[in-house]
PDB file of C-alpha atoms and ligand atoms in Angstrom:
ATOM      1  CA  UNK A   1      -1.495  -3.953  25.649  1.00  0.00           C
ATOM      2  CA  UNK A   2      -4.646  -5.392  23.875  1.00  0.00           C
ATOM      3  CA  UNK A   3      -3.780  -8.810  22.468  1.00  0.00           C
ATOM      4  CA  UNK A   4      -6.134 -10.670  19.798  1.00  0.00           C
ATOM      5  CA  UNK A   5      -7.659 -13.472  21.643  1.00  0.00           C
ATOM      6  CA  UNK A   6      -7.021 -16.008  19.060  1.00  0.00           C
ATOM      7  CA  UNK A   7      -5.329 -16.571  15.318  1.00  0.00           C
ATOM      8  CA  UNK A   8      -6.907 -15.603  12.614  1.00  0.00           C
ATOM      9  CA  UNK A   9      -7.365 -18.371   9.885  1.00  0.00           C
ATOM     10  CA  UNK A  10      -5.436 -18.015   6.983  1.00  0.00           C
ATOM     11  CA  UNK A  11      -8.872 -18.044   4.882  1.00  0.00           C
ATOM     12  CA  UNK A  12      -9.707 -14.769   7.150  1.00  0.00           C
ATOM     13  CA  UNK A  13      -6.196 -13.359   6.573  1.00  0.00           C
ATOM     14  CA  UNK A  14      -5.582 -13.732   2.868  1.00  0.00           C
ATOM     15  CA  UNK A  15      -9.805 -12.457   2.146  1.00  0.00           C
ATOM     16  CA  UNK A  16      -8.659  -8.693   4.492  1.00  0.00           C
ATOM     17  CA  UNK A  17      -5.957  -8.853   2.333  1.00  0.00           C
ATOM     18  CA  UNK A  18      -7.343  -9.403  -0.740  1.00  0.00           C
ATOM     19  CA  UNK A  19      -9.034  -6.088  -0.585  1.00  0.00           C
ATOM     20  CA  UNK A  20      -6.931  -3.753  -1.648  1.00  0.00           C
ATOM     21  CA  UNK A  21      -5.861  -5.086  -4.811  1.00  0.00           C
ATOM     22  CA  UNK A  22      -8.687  -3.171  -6.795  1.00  0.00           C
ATOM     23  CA  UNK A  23      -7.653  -0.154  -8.674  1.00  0.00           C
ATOM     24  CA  UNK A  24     -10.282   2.269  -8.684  1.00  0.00           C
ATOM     25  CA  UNK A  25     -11.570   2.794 -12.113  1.00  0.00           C
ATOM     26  CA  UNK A  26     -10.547   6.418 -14.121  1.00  0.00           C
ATOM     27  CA  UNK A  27     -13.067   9.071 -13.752  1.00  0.00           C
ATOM     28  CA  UNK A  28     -14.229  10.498 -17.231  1.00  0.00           C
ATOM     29  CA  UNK A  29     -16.626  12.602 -18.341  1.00  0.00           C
ATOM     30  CA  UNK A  30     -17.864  12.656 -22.399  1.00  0.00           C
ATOM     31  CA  UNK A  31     -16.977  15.682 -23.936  1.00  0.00           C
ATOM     32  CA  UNK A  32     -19.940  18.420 -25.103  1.00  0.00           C
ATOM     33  CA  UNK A  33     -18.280  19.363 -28.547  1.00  0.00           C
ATOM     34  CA  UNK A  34     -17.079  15.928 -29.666  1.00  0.00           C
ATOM     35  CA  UNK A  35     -18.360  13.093 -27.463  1.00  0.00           C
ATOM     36  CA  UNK A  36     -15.091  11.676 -26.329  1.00  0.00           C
ATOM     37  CA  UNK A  37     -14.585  10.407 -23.295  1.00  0.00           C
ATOM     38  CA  UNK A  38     -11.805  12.495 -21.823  1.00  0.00           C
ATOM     39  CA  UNK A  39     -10.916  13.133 -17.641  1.00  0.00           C
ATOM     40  CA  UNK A  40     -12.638  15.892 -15.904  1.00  0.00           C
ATOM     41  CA  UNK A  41     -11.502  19.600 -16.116  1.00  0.00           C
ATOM     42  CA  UNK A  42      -8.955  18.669 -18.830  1.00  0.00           C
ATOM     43  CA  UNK A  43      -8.616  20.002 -22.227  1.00  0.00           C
ATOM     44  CA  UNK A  44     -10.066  17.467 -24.459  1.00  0.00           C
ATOM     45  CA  UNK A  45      -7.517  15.668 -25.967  1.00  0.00           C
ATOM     46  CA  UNK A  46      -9.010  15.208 -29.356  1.00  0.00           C
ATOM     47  CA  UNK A  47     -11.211  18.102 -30.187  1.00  0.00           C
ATOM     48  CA  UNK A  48      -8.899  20.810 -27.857  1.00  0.00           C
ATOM     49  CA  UNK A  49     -12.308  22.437 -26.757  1.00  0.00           C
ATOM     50  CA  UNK A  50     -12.734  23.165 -22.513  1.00  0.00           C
ATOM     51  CA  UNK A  51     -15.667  25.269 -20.946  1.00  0.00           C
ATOM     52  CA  UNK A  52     -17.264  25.320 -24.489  1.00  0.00           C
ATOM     53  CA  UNK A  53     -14.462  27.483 -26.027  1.00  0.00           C
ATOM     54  CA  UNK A  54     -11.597  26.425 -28.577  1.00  0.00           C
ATOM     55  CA  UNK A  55      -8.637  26.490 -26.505  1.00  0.00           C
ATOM     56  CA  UNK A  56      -6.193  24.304 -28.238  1.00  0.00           C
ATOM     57  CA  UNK A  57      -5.331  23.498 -31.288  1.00  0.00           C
ATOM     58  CA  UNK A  58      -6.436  19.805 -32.412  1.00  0.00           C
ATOM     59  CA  UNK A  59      -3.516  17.671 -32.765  1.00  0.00           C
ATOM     60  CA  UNK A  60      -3.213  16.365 -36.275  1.00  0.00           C
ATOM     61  CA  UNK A  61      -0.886  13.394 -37.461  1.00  0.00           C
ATOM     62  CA  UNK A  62       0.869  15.424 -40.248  1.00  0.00           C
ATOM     63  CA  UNK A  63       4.910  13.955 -39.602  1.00  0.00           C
ATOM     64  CA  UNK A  64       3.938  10.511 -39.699  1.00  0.00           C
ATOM     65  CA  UNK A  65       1.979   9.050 -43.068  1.00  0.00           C
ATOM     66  CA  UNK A  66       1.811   5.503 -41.661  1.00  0.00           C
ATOM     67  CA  UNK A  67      -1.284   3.568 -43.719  1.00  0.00           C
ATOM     68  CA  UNK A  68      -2.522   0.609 -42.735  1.00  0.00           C
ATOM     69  CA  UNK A  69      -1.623  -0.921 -39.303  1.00  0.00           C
ATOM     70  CA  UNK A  70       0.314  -3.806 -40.714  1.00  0.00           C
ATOM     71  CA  UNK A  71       0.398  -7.546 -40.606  1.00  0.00           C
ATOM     72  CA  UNK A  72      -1.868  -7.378 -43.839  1.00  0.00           C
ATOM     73  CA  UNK A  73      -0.072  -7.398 -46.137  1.00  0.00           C
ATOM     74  CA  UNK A  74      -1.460  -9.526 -49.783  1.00  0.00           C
ATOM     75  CA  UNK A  75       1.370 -11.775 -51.727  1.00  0.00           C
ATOM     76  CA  UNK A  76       1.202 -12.222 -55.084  1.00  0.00           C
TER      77      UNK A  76
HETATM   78 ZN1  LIG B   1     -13.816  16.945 -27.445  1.00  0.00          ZN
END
């Protein structure tokens, strides 16, 4: 059985370890009808266009009339 020849310092130990905390960043790609950023062979989520065709229907915020995102609010 191979053995390592000597202990690895703790600075050595923690820096291998300290690799893998990364998170690799989410591929996107801008959308040709609208802009967007949105992943890669998905159906754009804002404009519903893929492959340069109309494939789904835009979603549009009809049940909810919320104005105004709060904490704004002016007292007389
Ligand atoms: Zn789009």
């Amino acid at each position: 059985m191979p053995n390592p020849k000597r202990k690895h310092t703790r600075s050595r130990r923690d820096s291998r370890r300290a690799q893998n905390w990364k998170l690799d960043t989410v591929a996107s790609s801008a959308c040709p009808n609208c802009k967007n950023l949105r992943p890669p062979h998905v159906v754009c989520p804002s404009c519903g266009w893929y492959n340069g065709k109309l494939v789904l229907a835009p979603k549009t915020k009809k049940g909810k009339a919320t104005e105004g995102e709060g904490g704004t609010e002016k007292k007389p």
